[in-house]
PDB file of C-alpha atoms and ligand atoms in Angstrom:
ATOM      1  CA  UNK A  84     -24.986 -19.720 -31.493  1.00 37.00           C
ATOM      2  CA  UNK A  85     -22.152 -17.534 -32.780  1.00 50.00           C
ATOM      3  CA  UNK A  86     -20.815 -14.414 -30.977  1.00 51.00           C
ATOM      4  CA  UNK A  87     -17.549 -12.845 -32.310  1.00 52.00           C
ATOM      5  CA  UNK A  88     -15.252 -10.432 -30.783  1.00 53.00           C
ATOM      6  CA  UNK A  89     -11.982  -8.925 -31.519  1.00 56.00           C
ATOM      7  CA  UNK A  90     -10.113  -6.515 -29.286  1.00 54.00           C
ATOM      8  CA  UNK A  91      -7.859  -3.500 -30.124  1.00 47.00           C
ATOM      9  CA  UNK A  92      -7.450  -1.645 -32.714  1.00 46.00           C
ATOM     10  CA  UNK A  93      -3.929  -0.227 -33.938  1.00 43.00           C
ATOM     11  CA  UNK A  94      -3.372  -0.832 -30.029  1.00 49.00           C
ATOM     12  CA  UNK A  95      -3.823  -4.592 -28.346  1.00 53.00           C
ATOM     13  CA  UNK A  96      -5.077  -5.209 -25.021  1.00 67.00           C
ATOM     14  CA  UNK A  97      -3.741  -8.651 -24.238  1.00 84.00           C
ATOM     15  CA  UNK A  98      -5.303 -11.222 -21.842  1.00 92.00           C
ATOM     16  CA  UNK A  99      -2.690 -14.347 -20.720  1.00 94.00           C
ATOM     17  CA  UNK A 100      -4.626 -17.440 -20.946  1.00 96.00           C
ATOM     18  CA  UNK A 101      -4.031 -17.812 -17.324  1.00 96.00           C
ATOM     19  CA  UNK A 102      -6.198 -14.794 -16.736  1.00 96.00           C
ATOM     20  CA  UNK A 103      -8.496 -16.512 -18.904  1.00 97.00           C
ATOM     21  CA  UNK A 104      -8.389 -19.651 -16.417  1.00 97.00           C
ATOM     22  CA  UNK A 105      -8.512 -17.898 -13.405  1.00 97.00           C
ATOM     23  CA  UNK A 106     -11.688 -15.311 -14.753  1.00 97.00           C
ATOM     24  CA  UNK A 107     -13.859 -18.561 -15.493  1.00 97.00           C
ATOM     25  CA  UNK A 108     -12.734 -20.593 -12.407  1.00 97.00           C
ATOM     26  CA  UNK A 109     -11.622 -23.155 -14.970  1.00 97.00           C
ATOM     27  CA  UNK A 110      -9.958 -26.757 -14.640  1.00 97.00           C
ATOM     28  CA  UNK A 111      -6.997 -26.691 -17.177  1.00 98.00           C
ATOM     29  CA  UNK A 112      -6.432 -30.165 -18.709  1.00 98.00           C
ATOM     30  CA  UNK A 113      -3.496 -29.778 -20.750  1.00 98.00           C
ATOM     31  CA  UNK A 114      -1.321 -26.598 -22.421  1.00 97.00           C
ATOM     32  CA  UNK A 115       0.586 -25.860 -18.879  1.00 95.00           C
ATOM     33  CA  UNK A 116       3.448 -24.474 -20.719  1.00 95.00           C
ATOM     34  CA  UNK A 117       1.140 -22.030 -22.652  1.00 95.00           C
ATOM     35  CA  UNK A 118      -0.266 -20.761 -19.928  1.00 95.00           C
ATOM     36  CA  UNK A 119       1.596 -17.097 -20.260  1.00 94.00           C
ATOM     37  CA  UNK A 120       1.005 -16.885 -23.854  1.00 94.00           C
ATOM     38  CA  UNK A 121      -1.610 -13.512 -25.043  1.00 92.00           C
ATOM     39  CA  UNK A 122      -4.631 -13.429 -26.654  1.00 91.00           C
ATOM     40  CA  UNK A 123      -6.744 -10.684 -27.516  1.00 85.00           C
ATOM     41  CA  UNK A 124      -9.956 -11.561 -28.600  1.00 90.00           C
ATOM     42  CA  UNK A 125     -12.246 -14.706 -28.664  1.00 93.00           C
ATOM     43  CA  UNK A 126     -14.464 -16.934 -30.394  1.00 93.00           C
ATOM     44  CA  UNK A 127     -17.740 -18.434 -29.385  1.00 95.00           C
ATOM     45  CA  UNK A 128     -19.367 -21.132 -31.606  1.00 96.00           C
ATOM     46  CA  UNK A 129     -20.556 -24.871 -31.485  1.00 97.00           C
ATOM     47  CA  UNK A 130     -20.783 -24.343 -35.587  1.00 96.00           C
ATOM     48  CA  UNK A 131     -17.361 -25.454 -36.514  1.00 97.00           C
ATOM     49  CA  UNK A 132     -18.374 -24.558 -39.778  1.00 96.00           C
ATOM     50  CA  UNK A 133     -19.178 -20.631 -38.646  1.00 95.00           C
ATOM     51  CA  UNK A 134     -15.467 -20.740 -36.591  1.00 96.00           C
ATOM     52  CA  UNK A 135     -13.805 -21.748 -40.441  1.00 96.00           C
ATOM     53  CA  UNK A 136     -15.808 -18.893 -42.336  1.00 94.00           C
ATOM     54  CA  UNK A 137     -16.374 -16.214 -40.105  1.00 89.00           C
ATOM     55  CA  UNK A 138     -13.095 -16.172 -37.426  1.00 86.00           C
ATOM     56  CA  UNK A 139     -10.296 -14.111 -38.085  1.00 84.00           C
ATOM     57  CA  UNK A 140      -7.590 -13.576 -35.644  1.00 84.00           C
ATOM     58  CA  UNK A 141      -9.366 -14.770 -32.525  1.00 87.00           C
ATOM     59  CA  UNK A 142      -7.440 -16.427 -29.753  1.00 93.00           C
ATOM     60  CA  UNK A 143      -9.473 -18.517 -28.191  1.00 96.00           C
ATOM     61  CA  UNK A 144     -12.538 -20.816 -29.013  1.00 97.00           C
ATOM     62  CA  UNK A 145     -15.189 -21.046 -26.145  1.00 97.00           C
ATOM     63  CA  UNK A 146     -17.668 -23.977 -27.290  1.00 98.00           C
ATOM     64  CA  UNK A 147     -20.373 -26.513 -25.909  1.00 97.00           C
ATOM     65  CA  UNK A 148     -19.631 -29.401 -28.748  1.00 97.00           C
ATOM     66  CA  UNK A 149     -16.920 -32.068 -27.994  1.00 98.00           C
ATOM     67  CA  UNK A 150     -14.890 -33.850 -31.015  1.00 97.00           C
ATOM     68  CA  UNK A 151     -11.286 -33.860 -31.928  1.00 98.00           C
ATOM     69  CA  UNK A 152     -12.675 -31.791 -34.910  1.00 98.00           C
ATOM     70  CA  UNK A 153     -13.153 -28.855 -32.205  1.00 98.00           C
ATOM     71  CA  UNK A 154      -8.975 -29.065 -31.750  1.00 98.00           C
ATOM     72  CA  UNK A 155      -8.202 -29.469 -35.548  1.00 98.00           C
ATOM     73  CA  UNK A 156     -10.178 -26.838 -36.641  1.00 98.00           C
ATOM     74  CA  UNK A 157      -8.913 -24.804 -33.867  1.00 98.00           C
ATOM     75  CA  UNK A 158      -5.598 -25.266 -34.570  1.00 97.00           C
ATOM     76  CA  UNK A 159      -6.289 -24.619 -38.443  1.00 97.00           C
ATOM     77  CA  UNK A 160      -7.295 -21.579 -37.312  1.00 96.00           C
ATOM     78  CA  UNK A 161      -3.864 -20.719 -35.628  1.00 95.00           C
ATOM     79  CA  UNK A 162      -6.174 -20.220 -32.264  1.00 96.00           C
ATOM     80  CA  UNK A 163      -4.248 -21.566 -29.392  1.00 96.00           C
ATOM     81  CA  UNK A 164      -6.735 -22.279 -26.706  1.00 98.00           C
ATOM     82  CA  UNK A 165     -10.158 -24.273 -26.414  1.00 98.00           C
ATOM     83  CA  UNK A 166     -12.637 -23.723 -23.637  1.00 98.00           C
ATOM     84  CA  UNK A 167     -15.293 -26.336 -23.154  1.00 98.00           C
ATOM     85  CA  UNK A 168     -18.272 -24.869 -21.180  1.00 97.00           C
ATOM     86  CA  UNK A 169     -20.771 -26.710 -19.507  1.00 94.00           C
ATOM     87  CA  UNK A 170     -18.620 -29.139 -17.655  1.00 90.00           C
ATOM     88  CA  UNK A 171     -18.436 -31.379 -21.403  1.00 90.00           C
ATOM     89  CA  UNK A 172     -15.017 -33.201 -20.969  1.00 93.00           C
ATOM     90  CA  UNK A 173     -13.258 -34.107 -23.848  1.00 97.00           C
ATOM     91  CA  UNK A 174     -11.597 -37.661 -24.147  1.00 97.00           C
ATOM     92  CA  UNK A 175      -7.896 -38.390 -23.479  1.00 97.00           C
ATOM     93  CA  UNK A 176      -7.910 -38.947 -27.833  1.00 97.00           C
ATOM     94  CA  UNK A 177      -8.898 -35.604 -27.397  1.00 98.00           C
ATOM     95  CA  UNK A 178      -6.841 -33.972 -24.774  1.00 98.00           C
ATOM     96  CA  UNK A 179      -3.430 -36.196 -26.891  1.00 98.00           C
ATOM     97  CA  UNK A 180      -4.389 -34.393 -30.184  1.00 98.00           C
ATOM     98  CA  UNK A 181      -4.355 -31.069 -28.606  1.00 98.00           C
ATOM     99  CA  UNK A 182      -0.812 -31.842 -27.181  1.00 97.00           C
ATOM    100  CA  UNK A 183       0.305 -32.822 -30.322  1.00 96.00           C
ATOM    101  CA  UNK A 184      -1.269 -29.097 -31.720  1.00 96.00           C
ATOM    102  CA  UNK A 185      -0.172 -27.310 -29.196  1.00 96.00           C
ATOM    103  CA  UNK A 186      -3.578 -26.006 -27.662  1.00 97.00           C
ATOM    104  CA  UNK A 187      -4.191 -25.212 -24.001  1.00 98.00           C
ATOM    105  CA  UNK A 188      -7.552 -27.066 -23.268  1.00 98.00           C
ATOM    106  CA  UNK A 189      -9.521 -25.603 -20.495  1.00 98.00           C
ATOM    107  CA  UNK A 190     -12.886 -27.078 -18.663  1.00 97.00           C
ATOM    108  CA  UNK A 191     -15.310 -24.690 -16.888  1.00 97.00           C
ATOM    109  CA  UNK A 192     -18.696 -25.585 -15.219  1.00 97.00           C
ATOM    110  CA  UNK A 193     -20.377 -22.102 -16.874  1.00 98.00           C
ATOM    111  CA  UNK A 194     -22.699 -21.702 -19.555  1.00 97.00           C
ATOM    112  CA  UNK A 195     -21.398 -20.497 -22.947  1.00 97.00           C
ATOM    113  CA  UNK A 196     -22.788 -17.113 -22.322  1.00 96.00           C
ATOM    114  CA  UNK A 197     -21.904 -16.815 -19.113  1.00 97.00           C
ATOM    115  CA  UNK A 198     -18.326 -17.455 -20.009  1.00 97.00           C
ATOM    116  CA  UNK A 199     -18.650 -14.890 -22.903  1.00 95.00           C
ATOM    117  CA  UNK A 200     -19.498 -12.006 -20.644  1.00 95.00           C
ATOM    118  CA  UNK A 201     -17.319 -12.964 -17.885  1.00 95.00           C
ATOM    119  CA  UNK A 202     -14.496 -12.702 -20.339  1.00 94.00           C
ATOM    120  CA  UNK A 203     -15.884  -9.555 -22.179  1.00 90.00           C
ATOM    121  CA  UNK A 204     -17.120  -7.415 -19.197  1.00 89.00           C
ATOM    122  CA  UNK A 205     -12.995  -8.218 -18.022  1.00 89.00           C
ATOM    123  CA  UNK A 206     -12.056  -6.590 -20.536  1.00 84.00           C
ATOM    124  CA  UNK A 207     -11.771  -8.741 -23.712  1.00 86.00           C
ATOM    125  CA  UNK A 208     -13.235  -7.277 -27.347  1.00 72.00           C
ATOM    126  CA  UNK A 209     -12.368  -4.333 -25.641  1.00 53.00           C
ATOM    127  CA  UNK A 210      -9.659  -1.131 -26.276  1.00 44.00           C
ATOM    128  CA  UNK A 211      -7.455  -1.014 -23.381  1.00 46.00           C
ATOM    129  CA  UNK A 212      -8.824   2.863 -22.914  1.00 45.00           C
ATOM    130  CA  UNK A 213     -12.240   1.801 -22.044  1.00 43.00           C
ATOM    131  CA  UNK A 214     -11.457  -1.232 -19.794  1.00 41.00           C
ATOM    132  CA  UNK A 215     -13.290   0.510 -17.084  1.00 40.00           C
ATOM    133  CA  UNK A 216     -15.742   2.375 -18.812  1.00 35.00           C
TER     134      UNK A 216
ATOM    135  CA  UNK B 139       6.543 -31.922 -67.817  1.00 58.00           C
ATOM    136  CA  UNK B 140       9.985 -32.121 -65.992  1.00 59.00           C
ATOM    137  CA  UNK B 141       9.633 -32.682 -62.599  1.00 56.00           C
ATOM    138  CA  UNK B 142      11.576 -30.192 -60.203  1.00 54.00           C
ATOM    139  CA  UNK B 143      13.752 -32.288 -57.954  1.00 61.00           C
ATOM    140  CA  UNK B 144      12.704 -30.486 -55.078  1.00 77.00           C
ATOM    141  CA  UNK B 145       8.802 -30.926 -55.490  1.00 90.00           C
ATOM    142  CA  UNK B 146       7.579 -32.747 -51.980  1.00 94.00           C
ATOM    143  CA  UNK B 147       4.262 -35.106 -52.427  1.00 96.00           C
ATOM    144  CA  UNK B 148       2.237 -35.924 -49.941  1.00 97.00           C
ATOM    145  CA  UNK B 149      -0.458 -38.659 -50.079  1.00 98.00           C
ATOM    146  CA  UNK B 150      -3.328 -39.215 -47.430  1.00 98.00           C
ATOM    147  CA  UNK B 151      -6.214 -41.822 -47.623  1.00 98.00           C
ATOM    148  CA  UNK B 152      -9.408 -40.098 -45.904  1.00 98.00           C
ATOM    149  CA  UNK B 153     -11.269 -42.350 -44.075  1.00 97.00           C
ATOM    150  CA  UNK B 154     -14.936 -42.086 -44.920  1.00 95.00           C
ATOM    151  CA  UNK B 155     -16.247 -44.527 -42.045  1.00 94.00           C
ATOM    152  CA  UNK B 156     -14.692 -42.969 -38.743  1.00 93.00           C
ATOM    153  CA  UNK B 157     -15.634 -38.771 -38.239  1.00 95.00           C
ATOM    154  CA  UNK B 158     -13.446 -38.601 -35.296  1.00 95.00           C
ATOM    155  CA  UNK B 159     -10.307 -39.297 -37.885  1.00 96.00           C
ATOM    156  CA  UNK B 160     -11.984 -36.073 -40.260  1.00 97.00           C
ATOM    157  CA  UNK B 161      -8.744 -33.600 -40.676  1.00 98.00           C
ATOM    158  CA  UNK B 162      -6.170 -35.795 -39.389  1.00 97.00           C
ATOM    159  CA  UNK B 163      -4.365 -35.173 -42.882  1.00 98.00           C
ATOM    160  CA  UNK B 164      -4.589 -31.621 -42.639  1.00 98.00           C
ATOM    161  CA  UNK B 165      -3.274 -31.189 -39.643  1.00 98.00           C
ATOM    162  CA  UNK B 166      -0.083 -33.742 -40.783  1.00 97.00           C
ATOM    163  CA  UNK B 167       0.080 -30.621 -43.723  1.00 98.00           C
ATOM    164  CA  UNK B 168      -0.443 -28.255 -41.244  1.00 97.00           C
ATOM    165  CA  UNK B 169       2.132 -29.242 -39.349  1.00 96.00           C
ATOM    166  CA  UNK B 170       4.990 -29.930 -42.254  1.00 96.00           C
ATOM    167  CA  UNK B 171       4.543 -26.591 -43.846  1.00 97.00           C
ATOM    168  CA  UNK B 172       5.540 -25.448 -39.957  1.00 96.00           C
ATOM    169  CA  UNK B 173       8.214 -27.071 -40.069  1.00 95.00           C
ATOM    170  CA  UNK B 174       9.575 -26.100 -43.547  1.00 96.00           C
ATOM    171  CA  UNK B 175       9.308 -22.364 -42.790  1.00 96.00           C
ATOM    172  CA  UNK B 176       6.579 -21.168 -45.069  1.00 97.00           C
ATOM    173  CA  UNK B 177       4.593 -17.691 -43.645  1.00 97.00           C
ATOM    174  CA  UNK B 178       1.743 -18.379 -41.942  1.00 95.00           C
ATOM    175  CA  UNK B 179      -0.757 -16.648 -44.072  1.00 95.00           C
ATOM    176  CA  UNK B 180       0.092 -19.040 -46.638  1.00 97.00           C
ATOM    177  CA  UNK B 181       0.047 -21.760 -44.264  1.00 97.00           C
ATOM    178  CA  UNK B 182      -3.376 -21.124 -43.028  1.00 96.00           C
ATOM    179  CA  UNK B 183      -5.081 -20.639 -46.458  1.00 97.00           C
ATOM    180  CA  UNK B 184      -3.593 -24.425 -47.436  1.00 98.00           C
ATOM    181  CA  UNK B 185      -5.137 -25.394 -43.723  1.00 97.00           C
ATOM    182  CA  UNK B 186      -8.675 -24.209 -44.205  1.00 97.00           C
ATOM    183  CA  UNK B 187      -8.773 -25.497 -47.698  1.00 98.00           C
ATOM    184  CA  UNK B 188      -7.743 -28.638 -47.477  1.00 98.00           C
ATOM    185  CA  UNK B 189      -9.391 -29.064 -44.055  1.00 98.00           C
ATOM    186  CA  UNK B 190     -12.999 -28.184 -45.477  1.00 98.00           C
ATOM    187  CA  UNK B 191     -12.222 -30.446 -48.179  1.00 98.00           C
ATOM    188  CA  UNK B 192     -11.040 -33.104 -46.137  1.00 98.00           C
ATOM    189  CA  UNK B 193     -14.009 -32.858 -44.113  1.00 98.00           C
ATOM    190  CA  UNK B 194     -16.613 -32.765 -47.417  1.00 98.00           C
ATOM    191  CA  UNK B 195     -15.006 -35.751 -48.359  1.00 98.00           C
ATOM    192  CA  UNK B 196     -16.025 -37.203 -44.793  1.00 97.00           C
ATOM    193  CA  UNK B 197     -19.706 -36.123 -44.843  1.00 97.00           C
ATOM    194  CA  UNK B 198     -20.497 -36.334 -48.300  1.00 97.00           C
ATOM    195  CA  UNK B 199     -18.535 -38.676 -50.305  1.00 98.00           C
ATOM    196  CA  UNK B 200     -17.729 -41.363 -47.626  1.00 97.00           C
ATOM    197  CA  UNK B 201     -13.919 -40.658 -47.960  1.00 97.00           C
ATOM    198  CA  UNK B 202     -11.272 -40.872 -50.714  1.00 98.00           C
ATOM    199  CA  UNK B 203      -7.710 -39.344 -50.853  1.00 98.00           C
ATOM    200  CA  UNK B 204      -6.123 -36.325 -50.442  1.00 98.00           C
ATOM    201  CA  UNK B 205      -2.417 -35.109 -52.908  1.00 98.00           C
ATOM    202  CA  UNK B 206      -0.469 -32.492 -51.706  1.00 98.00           C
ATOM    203  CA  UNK B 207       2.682 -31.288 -53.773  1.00 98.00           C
ATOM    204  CA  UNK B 208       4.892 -28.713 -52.780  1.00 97.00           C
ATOM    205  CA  UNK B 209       6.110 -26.636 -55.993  1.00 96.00           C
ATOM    206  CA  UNK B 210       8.405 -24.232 -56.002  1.00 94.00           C
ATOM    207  CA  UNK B 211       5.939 -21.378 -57.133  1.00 96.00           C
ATOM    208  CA  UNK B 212       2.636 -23.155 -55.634  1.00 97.00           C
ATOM    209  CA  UNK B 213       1.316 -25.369 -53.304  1.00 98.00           C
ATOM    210  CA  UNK B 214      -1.522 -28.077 -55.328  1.00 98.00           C
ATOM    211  CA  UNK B 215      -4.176 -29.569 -53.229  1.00 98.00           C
ATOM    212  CA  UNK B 216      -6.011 -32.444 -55.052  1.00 98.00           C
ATOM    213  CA  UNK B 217      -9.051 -33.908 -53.089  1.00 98.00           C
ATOM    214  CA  UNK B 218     -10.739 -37.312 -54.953  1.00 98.00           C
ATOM    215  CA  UNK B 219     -13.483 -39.026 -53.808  1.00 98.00           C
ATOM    216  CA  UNK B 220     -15.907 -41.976 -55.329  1.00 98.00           C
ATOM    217  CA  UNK B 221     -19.207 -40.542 -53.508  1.00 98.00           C
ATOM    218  CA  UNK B 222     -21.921 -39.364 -55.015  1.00 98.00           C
ATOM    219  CA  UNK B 223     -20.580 -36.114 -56.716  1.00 98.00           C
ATOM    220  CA  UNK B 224     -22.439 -32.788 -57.191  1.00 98.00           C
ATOM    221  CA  UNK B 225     -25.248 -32.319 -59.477  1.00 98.00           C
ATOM    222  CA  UNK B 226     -25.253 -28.477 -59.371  1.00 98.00           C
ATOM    223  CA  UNK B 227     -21.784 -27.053 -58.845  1.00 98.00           C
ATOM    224  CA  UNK B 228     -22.623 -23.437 -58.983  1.00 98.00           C
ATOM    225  CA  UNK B 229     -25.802 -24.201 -56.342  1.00 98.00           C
ATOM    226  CA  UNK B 230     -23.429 -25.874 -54.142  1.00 98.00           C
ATOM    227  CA  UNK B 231     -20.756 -22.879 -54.531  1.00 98.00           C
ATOM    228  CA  UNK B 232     -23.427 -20.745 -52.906  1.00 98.00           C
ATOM    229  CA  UNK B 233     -22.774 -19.201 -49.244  1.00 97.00           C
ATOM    230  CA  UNK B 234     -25.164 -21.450 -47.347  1.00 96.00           C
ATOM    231  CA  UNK B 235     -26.014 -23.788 -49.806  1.00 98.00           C
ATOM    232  CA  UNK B 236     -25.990 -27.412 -47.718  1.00 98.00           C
ATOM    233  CA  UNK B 237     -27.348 -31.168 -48.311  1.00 98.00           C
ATOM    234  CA  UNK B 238     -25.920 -31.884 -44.349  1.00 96.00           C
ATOM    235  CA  UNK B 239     -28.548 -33.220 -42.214  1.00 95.00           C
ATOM    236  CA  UNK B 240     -29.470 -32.417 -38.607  1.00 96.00           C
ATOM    237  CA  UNK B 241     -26.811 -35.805 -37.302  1.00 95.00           C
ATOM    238  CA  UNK B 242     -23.995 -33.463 -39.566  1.00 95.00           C
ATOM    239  CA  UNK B 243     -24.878 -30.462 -37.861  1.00 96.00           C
ATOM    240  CA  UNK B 244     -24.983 -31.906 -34.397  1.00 96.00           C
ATOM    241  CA  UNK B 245     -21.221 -32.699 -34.854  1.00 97.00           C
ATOM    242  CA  UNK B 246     -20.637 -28.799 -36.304  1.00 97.00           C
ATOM    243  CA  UNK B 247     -20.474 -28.855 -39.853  1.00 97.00           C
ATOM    244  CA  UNK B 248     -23.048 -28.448 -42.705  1.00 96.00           C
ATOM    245  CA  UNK B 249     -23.369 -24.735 -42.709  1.00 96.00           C
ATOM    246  CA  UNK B 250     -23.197 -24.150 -45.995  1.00 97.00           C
ATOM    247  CA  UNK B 251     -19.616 -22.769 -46.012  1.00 97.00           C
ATOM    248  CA  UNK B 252     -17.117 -24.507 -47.262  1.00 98.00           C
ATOM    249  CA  UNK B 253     -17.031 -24.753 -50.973  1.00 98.00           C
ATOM    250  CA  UNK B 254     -17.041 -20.793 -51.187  1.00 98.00           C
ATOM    251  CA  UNK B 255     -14.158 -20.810 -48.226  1.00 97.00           C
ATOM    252  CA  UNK B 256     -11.985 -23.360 -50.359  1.00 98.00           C
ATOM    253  CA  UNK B 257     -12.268 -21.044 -52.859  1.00 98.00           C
ATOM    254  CA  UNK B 258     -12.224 -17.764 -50.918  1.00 97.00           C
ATOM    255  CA  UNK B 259      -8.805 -18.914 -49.498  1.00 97.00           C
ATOM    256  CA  UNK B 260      -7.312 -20.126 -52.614  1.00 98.00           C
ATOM    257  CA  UNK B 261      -5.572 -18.294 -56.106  1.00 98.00           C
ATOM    258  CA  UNK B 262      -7.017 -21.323 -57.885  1.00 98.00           C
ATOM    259  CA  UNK B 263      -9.921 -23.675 -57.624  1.00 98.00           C
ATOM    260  CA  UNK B 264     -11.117 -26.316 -59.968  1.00 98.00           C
ATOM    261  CA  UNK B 265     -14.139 -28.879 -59.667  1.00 98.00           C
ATOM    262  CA  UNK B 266     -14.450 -32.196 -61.530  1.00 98.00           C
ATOM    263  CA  UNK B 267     -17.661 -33.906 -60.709  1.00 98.00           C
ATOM    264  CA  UNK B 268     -20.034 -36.313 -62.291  1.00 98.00           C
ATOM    265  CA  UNK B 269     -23.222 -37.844 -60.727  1.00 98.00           C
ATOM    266  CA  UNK B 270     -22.814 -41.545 -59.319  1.00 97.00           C
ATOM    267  CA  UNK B 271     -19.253 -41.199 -60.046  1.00 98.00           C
ATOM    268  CA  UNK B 272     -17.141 -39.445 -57.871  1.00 98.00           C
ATOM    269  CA  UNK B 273     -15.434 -35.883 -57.285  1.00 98.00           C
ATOM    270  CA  UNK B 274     -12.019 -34.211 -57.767  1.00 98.00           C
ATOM    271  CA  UNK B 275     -11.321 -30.960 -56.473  1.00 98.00           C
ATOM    272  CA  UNK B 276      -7.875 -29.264 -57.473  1.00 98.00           C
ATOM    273  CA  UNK B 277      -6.849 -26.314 -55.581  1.00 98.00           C
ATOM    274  CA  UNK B 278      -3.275 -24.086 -55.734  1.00 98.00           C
ATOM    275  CA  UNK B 279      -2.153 -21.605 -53.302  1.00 98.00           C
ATOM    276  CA  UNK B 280       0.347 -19.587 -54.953  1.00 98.00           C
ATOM    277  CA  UNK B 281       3.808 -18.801 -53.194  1.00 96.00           C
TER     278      UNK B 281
HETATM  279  N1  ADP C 323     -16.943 -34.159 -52.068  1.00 89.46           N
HETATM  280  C1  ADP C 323     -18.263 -33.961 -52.232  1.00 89.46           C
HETATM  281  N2  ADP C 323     -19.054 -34.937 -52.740  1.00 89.46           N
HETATM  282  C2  ADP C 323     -20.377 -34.755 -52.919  1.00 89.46           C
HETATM  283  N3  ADP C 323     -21.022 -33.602 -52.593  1.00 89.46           N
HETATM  284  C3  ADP C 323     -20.294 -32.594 -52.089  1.00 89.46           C
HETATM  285  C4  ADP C 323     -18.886 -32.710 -51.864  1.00 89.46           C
HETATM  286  N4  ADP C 323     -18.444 -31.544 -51.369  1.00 89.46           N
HETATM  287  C5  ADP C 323     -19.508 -30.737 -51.275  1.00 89.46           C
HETATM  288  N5  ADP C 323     -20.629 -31.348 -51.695  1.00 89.46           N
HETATM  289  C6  ADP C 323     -21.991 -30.785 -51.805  1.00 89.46           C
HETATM  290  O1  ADP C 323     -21.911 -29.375 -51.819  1.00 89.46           O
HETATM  291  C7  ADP C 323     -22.651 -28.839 -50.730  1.00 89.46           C
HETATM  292  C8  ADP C 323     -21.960 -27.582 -50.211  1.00 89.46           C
HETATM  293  O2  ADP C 323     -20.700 -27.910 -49.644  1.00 89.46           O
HETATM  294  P1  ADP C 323     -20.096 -26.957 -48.520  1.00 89.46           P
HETATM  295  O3  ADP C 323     -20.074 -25.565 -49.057  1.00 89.46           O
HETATM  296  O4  ADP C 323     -18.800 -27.522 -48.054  1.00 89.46           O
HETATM  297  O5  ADP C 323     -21.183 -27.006 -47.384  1.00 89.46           O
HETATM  298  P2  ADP C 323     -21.485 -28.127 -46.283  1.00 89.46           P
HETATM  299  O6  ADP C 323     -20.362 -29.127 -46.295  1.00 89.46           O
HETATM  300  O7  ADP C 323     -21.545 -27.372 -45.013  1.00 89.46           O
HETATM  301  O8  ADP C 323     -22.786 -28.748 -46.662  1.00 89.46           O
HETATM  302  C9  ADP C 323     -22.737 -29.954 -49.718  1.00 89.46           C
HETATM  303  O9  ADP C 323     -23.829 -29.816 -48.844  1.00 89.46           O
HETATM  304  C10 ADP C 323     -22.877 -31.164 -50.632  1.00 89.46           C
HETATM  305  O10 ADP C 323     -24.202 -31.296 -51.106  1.00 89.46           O
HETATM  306 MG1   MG C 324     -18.401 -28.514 -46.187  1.00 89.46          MG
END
């Protein structure tokens, strides 16, 4: 399952990623000092594959698979912030290498779709203008 | 061919046996072009190259090894392996063209994608292959 979104046009609506936290009730395991950084659009895939052909400047990756490939291809991507739905926890190898890349890691206990509209009907993939359309 | 004294190599073996370790060396790149200032758009084209290479070699070819040399006017990626090579380049070049079975896709790769991404983000692209013999793929971002 792949469902894209990017926000703004000539203008950017940011989200912090501690917006992001707080909107999915999720457990941050590691990327504290990133937690004021912007994004403004997002990624959903377990396709790694889909993320490396098909992503363009998306933010954040929200996904249901767990390998340090998630991180590398992540940070490849110059995204700077994984979300693992579905309560999957990562290993520590994991959580290390995404120190070492500089990638906020998040946990949350919702569904990939779930997470997706939480984060959308916020306000994400859309223009600031229409945030409470 | 005179060498330019300030051409940086970079060598990786690719471990063929161990997934978890698939893109270690492209994040190592990843992480010295940071360092040595280049623009990102150029950095990220080298990362998603090298990285779907890096990963092919993984899940098709059982590993091999991985050049990177810094020129002054380009960056050369060259990706050799001793797997099984590719009997029809220009099938495999196709946008969803894969061999990757279900156990590959489980781990989220095998769509199909990254031959024509390779050369998608690349200015040049070159693929030596010969049946039971092994692969080399050459690719140059220009700076
Ligand atoms: N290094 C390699 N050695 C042997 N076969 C390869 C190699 N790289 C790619 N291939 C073949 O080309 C096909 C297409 O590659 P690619 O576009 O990366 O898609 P994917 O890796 O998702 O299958 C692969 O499925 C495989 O059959
Ligand atoms: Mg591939």
């Amino acid at each position: 399952m792949t469902v894209f979104a990017v926000r703004g046009r000539m203008e950017f609506a940011l989200m912090k990623i501690h917006e992001i936290k707080e909107i999915l009730g999720a457990e941050l395991l590691c990327g504290d000092e990133s937690m004021d950084s912007d994004v403004y659009s997002a990624c959903c895939s377990d396709m790694m594959s889909d993320v490396l052909a098909y992503v363009k400047d998306q933010g954040v990756l929200i996904t249901g698979l767990v390998n340090p490939q998630v991180i590398r291809t992540a940070s490849m991507m110059d995204m700077i912030c994984v979300v693992f739905v579905r309560s999957k926890t990562p290993s520590d190898e994991i959580i290390k290498l995404a120190n070492d890349c500089g990638i906020v890691v998040m946990r949350s206990t919702l569904r990939a779709f779930e997470a997706c509209g939480l984060l959308y009907t916020a306000g994400l993939s859309r223009l600031p203008g229409d945030r409470n359309a | 061919m005179i060498e330019m004294p300030d051409t940086l190599k970079f060598h990786f073996d690719v471990d063929g046996s161990d997934f978890s370790s698939a893109g270690e060396a492209s994040v190592v790149v990843k992480k010295k072009l940071r360092q040595l200032g280049y623009p990102a758009d150029i950095i990220r084209k080298v990362s998603i190259a090298m990285y779907e290479g890096e990963i092919n070699m993984v899940i098709h070819a059982n590993g091999g090894t991985a050049e990177v040399e810094i020129h002054e006017n380009e960056i050369v990626i060259i990706l050799s392996d001793h797997g099984p090579g590719i009997p029809d380049v220009n099938l495999a070049m196709q946008e969803g063209y894969s061999t990757a079975r279900e156990n590959i896709r489980v781990l989220g790769f095998g769509a199909g994608m990254g031959l024509p991404n390779m050369k998608k983000y690349t200015d040049y692209m070159k693929i030596d292959t010969k049946v039971g013999e092994g692969t080399t793929i050459t690719m140059k971002v220009y700076l």
